[in-house]
Amino acid sequence: MIKVYESVVNYDRWINNELKSFSEKLINFKLDTPDSTYAFSATEDGFLLHAYYGKSLGEDDLGYLLKLNENPFTLKSNLREKGTFMDAKSFEYPCYGTGDYRESCLKVLDKNNMSACELHYDSYEIIKGKPSLRQKGLSVIPATFADEDEASTLIIRMVDKPLKLVAKLYYTVFNDKNVITRNVIFENEGEDDINLTRVLSACVDFDNSNYDMITLNGSWARERFVERCRLHHGKQGIDSVKGESSHQNNPFVALVSSNCNEDMGEAFGFNFVYSGNFYACAEVTQHKRTRFVMGINPLDFNWVLEPGFDFVTPEVVMVYSDEGLGKMSRTFHDLYRENLIRGYYKDKPRPVLINNWEATYFNFNTDKLIDIAREASKLGIEMLVMDDGWFGHRDSDNSSLGDWFVNENKITGGLKHLVSEVNRLGMKFGIWFEPEMISPDSELFKAHPDWAIQIKGRSMTQSREQYVLDYSNSEVRDYIYSLMKNILDSANIEYIKWDMNRQITEAGSTTLPVRKQRELWHRYVLGVYDLMDRLVTDYPHILLENCSGGGARFDAGMLYFSPQIWTSDDTDAIERLKIQYGTSMCYPPSAMGAHVSDCPNHTVGRTTPFDTRGDVALVGTFGYELDVTRIPEADRAKIPGQIDKFKKYNPLVRTGDQYRIGNMFEDNMWDAWMFVAKDKSEALLTFVQVLGRPNTPSRTIKAKGLDENKTYLVEELNLRLSGKTLMNAGISIDMYGDFSSKTYHFVSAD
């Protein structure tokens, strides 16, 4: 709910040794979700000052919160101290160059190469629902969506008069979720270009510094590990400068109270709905307050805002929880499942697939793929995915990217024959693409070397012996899409794995004019979005799964186009405990690509029980990453039962509430989690013993999220216990052996 009201505040202050009285008119904005309040005010002289963000407040006038020691409200009482005022007040959208020396959201260069700007409040508008984001003449920008009965949007219009620059601050408030989204649209109403050199999407000024910061960090094969640090004086943050959201840092941050855990304490979660370079920073200021900002990374960024044009920033999703990290995560999960993920598979179970990558790598042909499909179909697997190596003359990762035509030396009889044979076995067929890349050894590079991202006169850095295509160039996108479309139209393809296996270097374009070269980073991401949007529009029933060297682009921007993302190239069940735990901090398990793979595991060399690999993969979309024709018979015989188990519990995993019980980052001996139906009618508890210990009693695990007044049948134990007992006393779990797992299904017996 959005409430706007005017008020008058009175205050006294000493000026030249004389106590004087002042009154100040405020326009107050109060944004209420079910459990939180966000408040700010516009002052008489146009400053937009932040007042409060936290647990729900009453219907009180909050203007008094704007007073900070000797700097009340605005400057009418003491213009000579504007510098002190600017560097102390809490601003909704701080600008650079006029006295606020903290982290800013906006920095410009005008026609005289000057960088100062100052936005002042002009007007507001409230609309029902939530408008989509699209920049004029450019791609759709991914964002959450909402109908008129789900949310309302407040638009604050601000103006820098000397620049004739308009900034429209968008705040969308969801009616039934503790969610507020933020973004900004800039418009140039002047006659001169304005260079936007820093355009962040959101700022929140908190009134204290007593927070811990939680981030999701890592590297290839160990993405989104949870790190928690106490905020200290100065700046601490994360970013990406790789052209993607990255393996190393995920565009998610939570600021939490020191006592916050899974079930208690305050948590403020921030997630950037964007797939490129990002920046997130928490600054503890001289006044022991905390400023948090998030948006496009300003490093190496510049956007030439021409007269009559606009610039749209991606959105920041803000989630508040007064019941710990668990409630924060479940809010993100609900929002993304209901108001971000789109398309045919939005609310549908995903097919159980088998991918041939770890089974064959590049060493396959039609006969081998049909052999895998034939055996897989007998076991109940529903889709075969042909991974890298089917195109051009590619037998290793050193050629052919960009040559998206079938290598008929491998795929004898052509793609249509292979797909028809797989379909004849009762299975769907999927295919791998890496559309953003080009190999030096390719027909495409020979014809269009200028289509690769590069700086003329500099050598081009290779990674995996490949370059990155310039997706800021519409001619490049059109050509690649035409090749993809030819493949998709040639056979009954029902799934695409979209990969991206390297980052951007030598960021330059052969087609952008000199003054717009620094726009490449953002234009590249918009180009990717454009191609994905075309793909899901033209082929609405194809299941798209994103991948970037594993989990380097597991972000909300990608979820707008693909309902699932490959979580990590590390498929080891024990490593996945941390990876999936960290991912679930913000992203729904229904979006996590999770497979049962071969052992010893190809990444870490560990051997784990086949049952444990299956139980861990149940958290995600579920599938297989192995050669089903060569695995031990005992393992192969378990596949039908694993698939039955997935089909039984996936509706619960896909739509229910997740509760994290164990924490491998604190105790690496065990892990446990639950999924609970929204109506509390059933739940699934999974327990994994990582390392066994001698002379250790049974471990008691207390359930979460149940209805304490219901009676539940624990099917595996044939026990009937109340929800109150299960949550307070728990169940005793006996385990033997390293890397062992058990699942327990609770069903309401009422």
Coordinates of C-alpha atoms in Angstrom, one line a residue, residues 43-528:
T43 CA 11.1 18.9 1.6
E44 CA 10.1 22.4 0.6
D45 CA 13.3 23.0 -1.3
G46 CA 13.1 19.7 -3.2
F47 CA 15.3 17.3 -1.3
L48 CA 14.1 13.7 -1.1
L49 CA 15.1 12.5 2.3
H50 CA 14.9 8.9 3.5
A51 CA 13.2 8.4 6.9
Y52 CA 12.8 4.6 7.6
Y53 CA 13.0 1.1 6.4
G54 CA 12.1 -1.8 8.7
K55 CA 9.3 -3.5 10.6
S56 CA 5.8 -2.2 10.0
L57 CA 4.9 1.2 11.7
G58 CA 1.6 2.7 12.7
E59 CA -0.2 5.5 11.0
D60 CA 2.0 8.2 12.5
D61 CA 3.6 11.3 10.9
L62 CA 7.2 10.2 10.4
G63 CA 8.6 13.6 9.6
Y64 CA 10.4 13.8 12.9
L65 CA 12.7 11.0 11.8
L66 CA 14.4 13.4 9.3
K67 CA 16.0 15.5 11.9
L68 CA 19.7 14.7 12.4
N69 CA 21.4 16.6 15.3
E70 CA 22.0 20.1 14.1
N71 CA 20.7 19.5 10.6
P72 CA 16.9 19.6 10.6
F73 CA 15.0 18.9 7.5
T74 CA 16.1 21.4 4.8
L75 CA 18.4 24.4 4.4
K76 CA 15.9 27.3 4.8
S77 CA 17.2 27.9 8.3
N78 CA 20.9 27.9 7.5
L79 CA 22.0 28.0 3.9
R80 CA 25.6 28.7 4.9
E81 CA 25.8 25.0 6.2
K82 CA 24.7 23.3 3.0
G83 CA 27.9 21.3 2.8
T84 CA 27.3 19.9 6.3
F85 CA 23.7 19.2 5.5
M86 CA 24.5 17.3 2.3
D87 CA 27.1 15.1 3.9
A88 CA 24.9 14.1 6.8
K89 CA 21.3 13.7 5.6
S90 CA 19.8 10.4 4.4
F91 CA 19.0 10.8 0.7
E92 CA 16.8 8.6 -1.4
Y93 CA 18.9 9.0 -4.5
P94 CA 22.2 10.7 -3.7
C95 CA 24.1 12.6 -6.5
Y96 CA 27.7 13.4 -6.9
G97 CA 29.4 16.8 -6.7
T98 CA 27.4 19.0 -4.4
G99 CA 28.6 18.1 -0.9
D100 CA 27.5 14.4 -0.3
Y101 CA 30.9 12.6 -0.2
R102 CA 29.4 9.2 0.5
E103 CA 28.6 6.6 -2.1
S104 CA 26.5 8.3 -4.8
C105 CA 23.9 6.8 -7.2
L106 CA 24.3 9.4 -10.0
K107 CA 27.3 11.0 -11.6
V108 CA 27.4 12.8 -14.9
L109 CA 29.6 14.7 -17.3
D110 CA 28.0 17.6 -19.0
K111 CA 29.0 19.4 -22.2
N112 CA 31.6 21.3 -20.3
N113 CA 33.0 18.1 -18.8
M114 CA 31.7 19.0 -15.4
S115 CA 30.4 16.3 -13.0
A116 CA 28.2 18.0 -10.4
C117 CA 24.5 17.3 -10.4
E118 CA 21.6 17.7 -8.0
L119 CA 18.2 16.3 -8.4
H120 CA 15.2 18.0 -6.8
Y121 CA 11.7 16.7 -6.2
D122 CA 9.1 17.8 -8.8
S123 CA 6.0 15.6 -8.6
Y124 CA 4.7 12.1 -8.0
E125 CA 2.3 9.6 -9.6
I126 CA 0.8 6.4 -8.4
I127 CA -0.3 3.6 -10.8
K128 CA -1.8 0.2 -10.3
G129 CA 0.3 -2.8 -11.1
K130 CA 3.8 -2.6 -12.3
P131 CA 5.1 -1.3 -15.7
S132 CA 7.5 -3.5 -17.7
L133 CA 11.0 -2.1 -18.4
R134 CA 12.2 -1.4 -22.0
Q135 CA 14.5 1.2 -23.2
K136 CA 13.5 3.1 -26.4
G137 CA 14.9 1.3 -29.4
L138 CA 16.6 -1.3 -27.4
S139 CA 15.8 -4.7 -25.7
V140 CA 13.4 -5.6 -23.1
I141 CA 15.0 -5.4 -19.6
P142 CA 14.1 -8.3 -17.3
A143 CA 12.1 -7.3 -14.2
T144 CA 9.5 -8.7 -11.9
F145 CA 5.9 -8.2 -13.1
A146 CA 2.6 -7.7 -11.3
D147 CA -1.1 -7.3 -12.2
E148 CA -3.1 -4.3 -10.9
D149 CA -4.4 -6.3 -8.0
E150 CA -0.9 -7.5 -6.9
A151 CA 1.0 -4.3 -6.6
S152 CA 1.1 -0.5 -6.9
T153 CA 3.9 1.7 -8.2
L154 CA 5.0 5.1 -7.0
I155 CA 6.8 7.2 -9.5
I156 CA 8.8 10.2 -8.2
R157 CA 9.8 12.8 -10.8
M158 CA 13.0 14.6 -10.0
V159 CA 14.8 17.3 -12.1
D160 CA 18.3 18.8 -12.3
K161 CA 17.3 22.1 -13.9
P162 CA 20.7 23.3 -15.1
L163 CA 21.2 20.0 -17.0
K164 CA 17.5 19.6 -17.9
L165 CA 17.9 16.0 -16.7
V166 CA 14.8 14.2 -15.4
A167 CA 15.0 11.1 -13.2
K168 CA 11.9 9.1 -12.5
L169 CA 12.3 6.9 -9.4
Y170 CA 10.1 3.8 -9.5
Y171 CA 9.0 2.1 -6.3
T172 CA 6.8 -1.0 -6.7
V173 CA 5.1 -2.3 -3.6
F174 CA 3.7 -5.8 -3.6
N175 CA 0.5 -6.3 -1.7
D176 CA 1.0 -9.8 -0.3
K177 CA 4.8 -10.0 -0.1
N178 CA 7.4 -8.1 1.8
V179 CA 8.9 -6.8 -1.4
I180 CA 9.7 -3.4 -2.8
T181 CA 11.4 -3.0 -6.2
R182 CA 13.4 0.0 -7.3
N183 CA 14.7 1.3 -10.6
V184 CA 15.2 4.7 -12.3
I185 CA 14.5 6.1 -15.7
F186 CA 16.5 9.1 -16.9
E187 CA 15.3 11.4 -19.7
N188 CA 17.2 14.2 -21.3
E189 CA 14.9 17.2 -21.9
G190 CA 17.8 19.5 -22.9
E191 CA 19.6 20.2 -26.1
D192 CA 23.0 18.8 -25.2
D193 CA 24.3 15.2 -24.6
I194 CA 24.7 14.2 -21.0
N195 CA 27.2 11.5 -20.2
L196 CA 25.9 9.2 -17.5
T197 CA 29.0 7.8 -15.8
R198 CA 27.3 6.3 -12.7
V199 CA 23.6 5.3 -12.7
L200 CA 22.8 3.0 -9.8
S201 CA 19.3 1.7 -9.2
A202 CA 18.8 2.0 -5.5
C203 CA 20.1 3.5 -2.3
V204 CA 19.0 2.9 1.3
D205 CA 20.4 4.9 4.2
F206 CA 20.1 2.9 7.4
D207 CA 20.1 4.7 10.7
N208 CA 22.8 2.6 12.3
S209 CA 25.8 0.4 11.5
N210 CA 25.0 -2.6 13.6
Y211 CA 24.7 -5.0 10.7
D212 CA 26.4 -8.0 9.3
M213 CA 26.7 -8.3 5.5
I214 CA 26.0 -11.6 3.8
T215 CA 27.3 -12.2 0.3
L216 CA 27.5 -15.2 -2.1
N217 CA 31.0 -15.6 -3.4
G218 CA 33.3 -18.3 -4.9
S219 CA 34.8 -19.4 -8.2
W220 CA 34.2 -22.0 -10.9
A221 CA 32.8 -25.2 -9.4
R222 CA 32.2 -23.6 -6.0
E223 CA 29.8 -20.8 -6.7
R224 CA 27.7 -18.9 -4.2
F225 CA 29.4 -19.9 -1.0
V226 CA 28.0 -17.9 1.9
E227 CA 30.2 -15.4 3.6
R228 CA 29.2 -13.3 6.6
C229 CA 31.2 -10.3 7.8
R230 CA 30.6 -7.6 10.4
L231 CA 30.2 -4.1 8.8
H232 CA 33.0 -1.7 9.8
H233 CA 33.8 1.9 9.2
G234 CA 34.4 2.6 5.5
K235 CA 33.3 0.7 2.4
Q236 CA 32.7 -3.0 1.9
G237 CA 31.1 -4.5 -1.1
I238 CA 31.1 -6.9 -4.1
D239 CA 31.1 -6.4 -7.8
S240 CA 31.7 -7.9 -11.2
V241 CA 33.6 -6.5 -14.1
K242 CA 33.6 -9.6 -16.3
G243 CA 30.6 -8.8 -18.5
E244 CA 28.4 -11.3 -16.5
S245 CA 27.2 -11.6 -13.0
S246 CA 30.1 -14.0 -12.5
H247 CA 31.3 -17.1 -10.6
Q248 CA 33.1 -14.9 -8.1
N249 CA 30.4 -12.7 -6.8
N250 CA 26.6 -13.0 -7.1
P251 CA 24.5 -9.8 -7.3
F252 CA 22.9 -10.5 -3.9
V253 CA 23.5 -8.9 -0.5
A254 CA 21.8 -9.2 2.8
L255 CA 22.3 -6.8 5.6
V256 CA 21.2 -8.5 8.8
S257 CA 21.1 -7.8 12.6
S258 CA 23.9 -9.4 14.6
N259 CA 21.5 -11.9 16.1
C260 CA 20.0 -12.9 12.8
N261 CA 19.9 -16.6 11.9
E262 CA 17.5 -18.8 9.9
D263 CA 14.6 -18.2 12.2
M264 CA 15.0 -14.9 14.0
G265 CA 16.4 -11.4 13.6
E266 CA 16.0 -8.7 10.9
A267 CA 17.2 -9.3 7.4
F268 CA 17.2 -6.9 4.5
G269 CA 17.9 -8.7 1.2
F270 CA 18.9 -7.0 -2.0
N271 CA 19.1 -8.6 -5.4
F272 CA 20.0 -7.0 -8.7
V273 CA 17.9 -8.2 -11.7
Y274 CA 20.8 -8.0 -14.2
S275 CA 23.2 -10.3 -15.9
G276 CA 26.2 -8.1 -16.5
N277 CA 28.7 -5.9 -14.5
F278 CA 27.2 -4.9 -11.1
Y279 CA 28.2 -3.0 -8.0
A280 CA 27.0 -3.4 -4.5
C281 CA 28.5 -1.4 -1.6
A282 CA 27.7 -0.9 2.1
E283 CA 29.4 2.2 3.5
V284 CA 29.5 2.9 7.3
T285 CA 29.8 6.6 7.5
Q286 CA 31.2 9.1 10.0
H287 CA 27.9 9.3 11.7
K288 CA 27.8 5.5 12.3
R289 CA 25.1 5.1 9.7
T290 CA 25.0 2.7 6.8
R291 CA 24.5 3.6 3.2
F292 CA 23.8 0.7 0.8
V293 CA 23.8 1.2 -2.9
M294 CA 23.4 -1.3 -5.8
G295 CA 23.3 -1.0 -9.6
I296 CA 25.3 -1.3 -12.8
N297 CA 29.1 -1.2 -12.1
P298 CA 30.3 2.3 -12.9
L299 CA 33.8 1.1 -13.7
D300 CA 34.5 1.6 -17.4
F301 CA 30.8 2.6 -17.9
N302 CA 29.5 5.7 -19.7
W303 CA 26.2 6.2 -21.5
V304 CA 25.7 9.1 -23.8
L305 CA 22.1 10.3 -23.1
E306 CA 21.1 12.2 -26.2
P307 CA 18.4 14.8 -26.2
G308 CA 14.9 13.2 -26.3
F309 CA 16.3 9.8 -25.3
D310 CA 16.0 7.8 -22.1
F311 CA 18.1 5.4 -20.0
V312 CA 16.5 2.7 -18.0
T313 CA 18.3 1.1 -15.0
P314 CA 17.6 -2.5 -14.1
E315 CA 15.7 -3.1 -10.9
V316 CA 16.8 -3.9 -7.4
V317 CA 14.5 -6.2 -5.5
M318 CA 14.4 -5.4 -1.7
V319 CA 13.0 -8.0 0.7
Y320 CA 12.5 -7.4 4.4
S321 CA 12.2 -10.2 7.0
D322 CA 11.7 -9.9 10.7
E323 CA 12.0 -13.7 11.1
G324 CA 15.5 -14.3 9.9
L325 CA 17.1 -15.5 6.7
G326 CA 14.7 -18.3 6.2
K327 CA 11.7 -16.0 5.8
M328 CA 13.7 -13.7 3.6
S329 CA 14.7 -16.6 1.3
R330 CA 11.1 -17.9 1.1
T331 CA 9.9 -14.4 0.1
F332 CA 12.5 -14.3 -2.8
H333 CA 11.5 -17.8 -3.8
D334 CA 7.8 -16.9 -4.0
L335 CA 8.4 -13.7 -5.8
Y336 CA 10.6 -15.2 -8.5
R337 CA 8.4 -18.3 -9.0
E338 CA 5.2 -16.2 -9.3
N339 CA 6.4 -12.8 -10.6
L340 CA 9.6 -13.2 -12.5
I341 CA 9.8 -16.7 -14.2
R342 CA 7.5 -16.8 -17.2
G343 CA 6.4 -19.1 -20.0
Y344 CA 5.1 -22.6 -20.6
Y345 CA 7.2 -24.2 -17.8
K346 CA 6.5 -21.5 -15.2
D347 CA 4.2 -23.7 -13.1
K348 CA 4.9 -27.1 -14.7
P349 CA 7.2 -30.0 -13.8
R350 CA 10.4 -30.2 -15.9
P351 CA 11.2 -33.4 -17.8
V352 CA 13.8 -35.7 -16.3
L353 CA 16.8 -35.4 -18.7
I354 CA 20.1 -37.1 -19.4
N355 CA 22.9 -35.0 -20.7
N356 CA 25.7 -36.7 -22.6
W357 CA 28.5 -34.2 -21.6
E358 CA 30.1 -36.1 -18.7
A359 CA 29.2 -39.4 -20.5
T360 CA 31.1 -38.7 -23.7
Y361 CA 32.5 -35.2 -23.8
F362 CA 33.3 -34.6 -27.5
N363 CA 33.6 -38.3 -28.3
F364 CA 30.1 -39.2 -29.6
N365 CA 28.2 -39.9 -32.8
T366 CA 24.6 -40.7 -33.7
D367 CA 24.9 -44.4 -32.7
K368 CA 26.3 -43.5 -29.3
L369 CA 23.6 -41.0 -28.5
I370 CA 20.9 -43.5 -29.6
D371 CA 22.4 -46.1 -27.4
I372 CA 22.3 -43.8 -24.4
A373 CA 18.7 -42.8 -25.3
R374 CA 17.6 -46.4 -25.7
E375 CA 18.9 -47.4 -22.3
A376 CA 17.6 -44.2 -20.7
S377 CA 14.1 -44.6 -22.1
K378 CA 13.9 -48.1 -20.5
L379 CA 14.6 -46.5 -17.1
G380 CA 12.0 -43.7 -17.3
I381 CA 14.3 -40.8 -18.3
E382 CA 12.3 -38.4 -20.5
M383 CA 14.7 -36.4 -22.5
L384 CA 18.1 -36.7 -24.2
V385 CA 20.2 -33.6 -24.3
M386 CA 23.1 -33.5 -26.9
D387 CA 25.8 -31.2 -25.5
D388 CA 28.8 -29.6 -27.0
G389 CA 30.4 -31.0 -30.1
W390 CA 27.6 -31.5 -32.7
F391 CA 28.4 -28.6 -35.0
G392 CA 31.0 -27.3 -37.4
H393 CA 34.1 -29.5 -37.3
R394 CA 34.3 -29.5 -33.5
D395 CA 36.0 -32.4 -31.8
S396 CA 37.5 -30.4 -29.0
D397 CA 36.9 -26.9 -27.5
N398 CA 39.3 -25.2 -30.0
S399 CA 37.1 -24.6 -33.0
S400 CA 33.7 -24.0 -34.6
L401 CA 31.9 -21.7 -32.2
G402 CA 29.7 -19.6 -34.4
D403 CA 29.3 -22.3 -37.1
W404 CA 25.9 -23.5 -36.0
F405 CA 25.4 -26.1 -38.6
V406 CA 25.3 -29.9 -38.1
N407 CA 28.6 -31.9 -38.3
E408 CA 27.2 -34.8 -40.3
N409 CA 30.4 -36.7 -39.9
K410 CA 29.3 -37.2 -36.3
I411 CA 25.5 -36.8 -36.7
T412 CA 25.2 -39.2 -39.6
G413 CA 21.9 -39.0 -41.3
G414 CA 21.4 -35.4 -40.0
L415 CA 19.8 -33.9 -37.0
K416 CA 16.2 -34.7 -38.0
H417 CA 17.1 -38.5 -38.2
L418 CA 18.7 -38.4 -34.7
V419 CA 15.8 -36.5 -33.2
S420 CA 13.2 -38.8 -34.8
E421 CA 15.0 -41.8 -33.5
V422 CA 15.1 -40.4 -30.0
N423 CA 11.4 -39.4 -30.2
R424 CA 10.6 -42.9 -31.5
L425 CA 11.9 -44.2 -28.1
G426 CA 9.4 -42.0 -26.4
M427 CA 11.9 -39.3 -25.4
K428 CA 12.2 -35.6 -26.0
F429 CA 15.3 -34.1 -27.5
G430 CA 17.4 -31.1 -26.4
I431 CA 20.5 -29.4 -27.7
W432 CA 23.4 -27.3 -26.5
F433 CA 24.4 -23.8 -28.0
E434 CA 27.0 -21.3 -27.0
P435 CA 25.5 -18.4 -29.1
E436 CA 27.6 -15.6 -27.7
M437 CA 31.0 -17.0 -28.7
I438 CA 33.2 -17.3 -31.8
S439 CA 36.2 -19.5 -32.3
P440 CA 39.3 -18.2 -34.3
D441 CA 39.1 -21.5 -36.1
S442 CA 35.6 -21.1 -37.6
E443 CA 34.0 -20.2 -40.9
L444 CA 32.3 -17.3 -39.1
F445 CA 35.6 -15.7 -37.9
K446 CA 37.2 -16.1 -41.3
A447 CA 34.3 -14.2 -42.8
H448 CA 33.7 -11.6 -40.0
P449 CA 36.7 -11.2 -37.7
D450 CA 35.3 -7.7 -36.9
W451 CA 32.3 -9.3 -35.2
A452 CA 34.4 -10.3 -32.2
I453 CA 34.7 -7.8 -29.3
Q454 CA 38.2 -6.2 -29.7
I455 CA 40.2 -3.1 -29.6
K456 CA 41.9 -2.3 -32.9
G457 CA 45.7 -2.4 -32.6
R458 CA 45.7 -4.7 -29.5
S459 CA 46.1 -8.4 -29.4
M460 CA 42.9 -10.3 -28.6
T461 CA 43.0 -12.4 -25.4
Q462 CA 41.8 -15.9 -25.9
S463 CA 40.1 -18.0 -23.3
R464 CA 39.3 -21.6 -24.1
E465 CA 40.6 -20.6 -27.6
Q466 CA 37.5 -18.4 -28.2
Y467 CA 36.4 -14.8 -28.4
V468 CA 33.2 -13.1 -27.5
L469 CA 30.8 -11.9 -30.2
D470 CA 29.8 -8.2 -30.2
Y471 CA 26.2 -8.5 -29.2
S472 CA 25.9 -4.7 -29.3
N473 CA 25.8 -5.1 -33.1
S474 CA 22.3 -6.1 -34.3
E475 CA 23.7 -7.6 -37.4
V476 CA 25.6 -10.1 -35.3
R477 CA 22.6 -11.0 -33.3
D478 CA 20.4 -11.4 -36.4
Y479 CA 22.9 -13.7 -38.0
I480 CA 23.4 -15.9 -35.0
Y481 CA 19.7 -16.1 -34.4
S482 CA 19.1 -17.1 -38.1
L483 CA 21.5 -20.1 -37.6
M484 CA 19.8 -21.1 -34.4
K485 CA 16.4 -20.8 -36.0
N486 CA 17.5 -23.1 -38.9
I487 CA 18.5 -25.7 -36.4
L488 CA 15.4 -25.4 -34.3
D489 CA 13.1 -25.6 -37.3
S490 CA 14.9 -28.6 -38.7
A491 CA 13.8 -31.1 -36.0
N492 CA 11.6 -31.5 -33.0
I493 CA 13.8 -29.8 -30.4
E494 CA 12.2 -29.2 -27.1
Y495 CA 15.0 -27.9 -24.8
I496 CA 18.0 -25.6 -25.2
K497 CA 21.0 -25.4 -22.9
W498 CA 22.5 -21.9 -23.5
D499 CA 26.1 -21.7 -22.4
M500 CA 28.7 -18.9 -22.0
N501 CA 32.2 -20.1 -21.2
R502 CA 34.3 -17.0 -21.0
Q503 CA 34.3 -13.4 -20.0
I504 CA 34.9 -10.1 -21.9
T505 CA 38.3 -8.6 -22.4
E506 CA 39.5 -5.8 -24.7
A507 CA 36.0 -4.3 -24.4
G508 CA 35.6 -2.5 -27.8
S509 CA 33.3 -2.6 -30.7
T510 CA 34.1 -2.2 -34.4
T511 CA 30.7 -0.6 -35.0
L512 CA 30.0 1.7 -32.1
P513 CA 31.1 5.3 -32.5
V514 CA 34.0 6.5 -30.4
R515 CA 31.9 8.4 -28.0
K516 CA 29.7 5.4 -27.3
Q517 CA 32.4 2.7 -26.9
R518 CA 32.0 2.6 -23.1
E519 CA 28.3 1.7 -23.6
L520 CA 29.5 -1.7 -24.9
W521 CA 29.3 -3.5 -21.5
H522 CA 25.6 -2.7 -21.1
R523 CA 24.7 -2.9 -24.7
Y524 CA 26.2 -6.4 -24.8
V525 CA 23.9 -7.6 -22.0
L526 CA 20.9 -5.9 -23.7
G527 CA 21.9 -7.8 -26.9
V528 CA 21.8 -11.1 -25.0

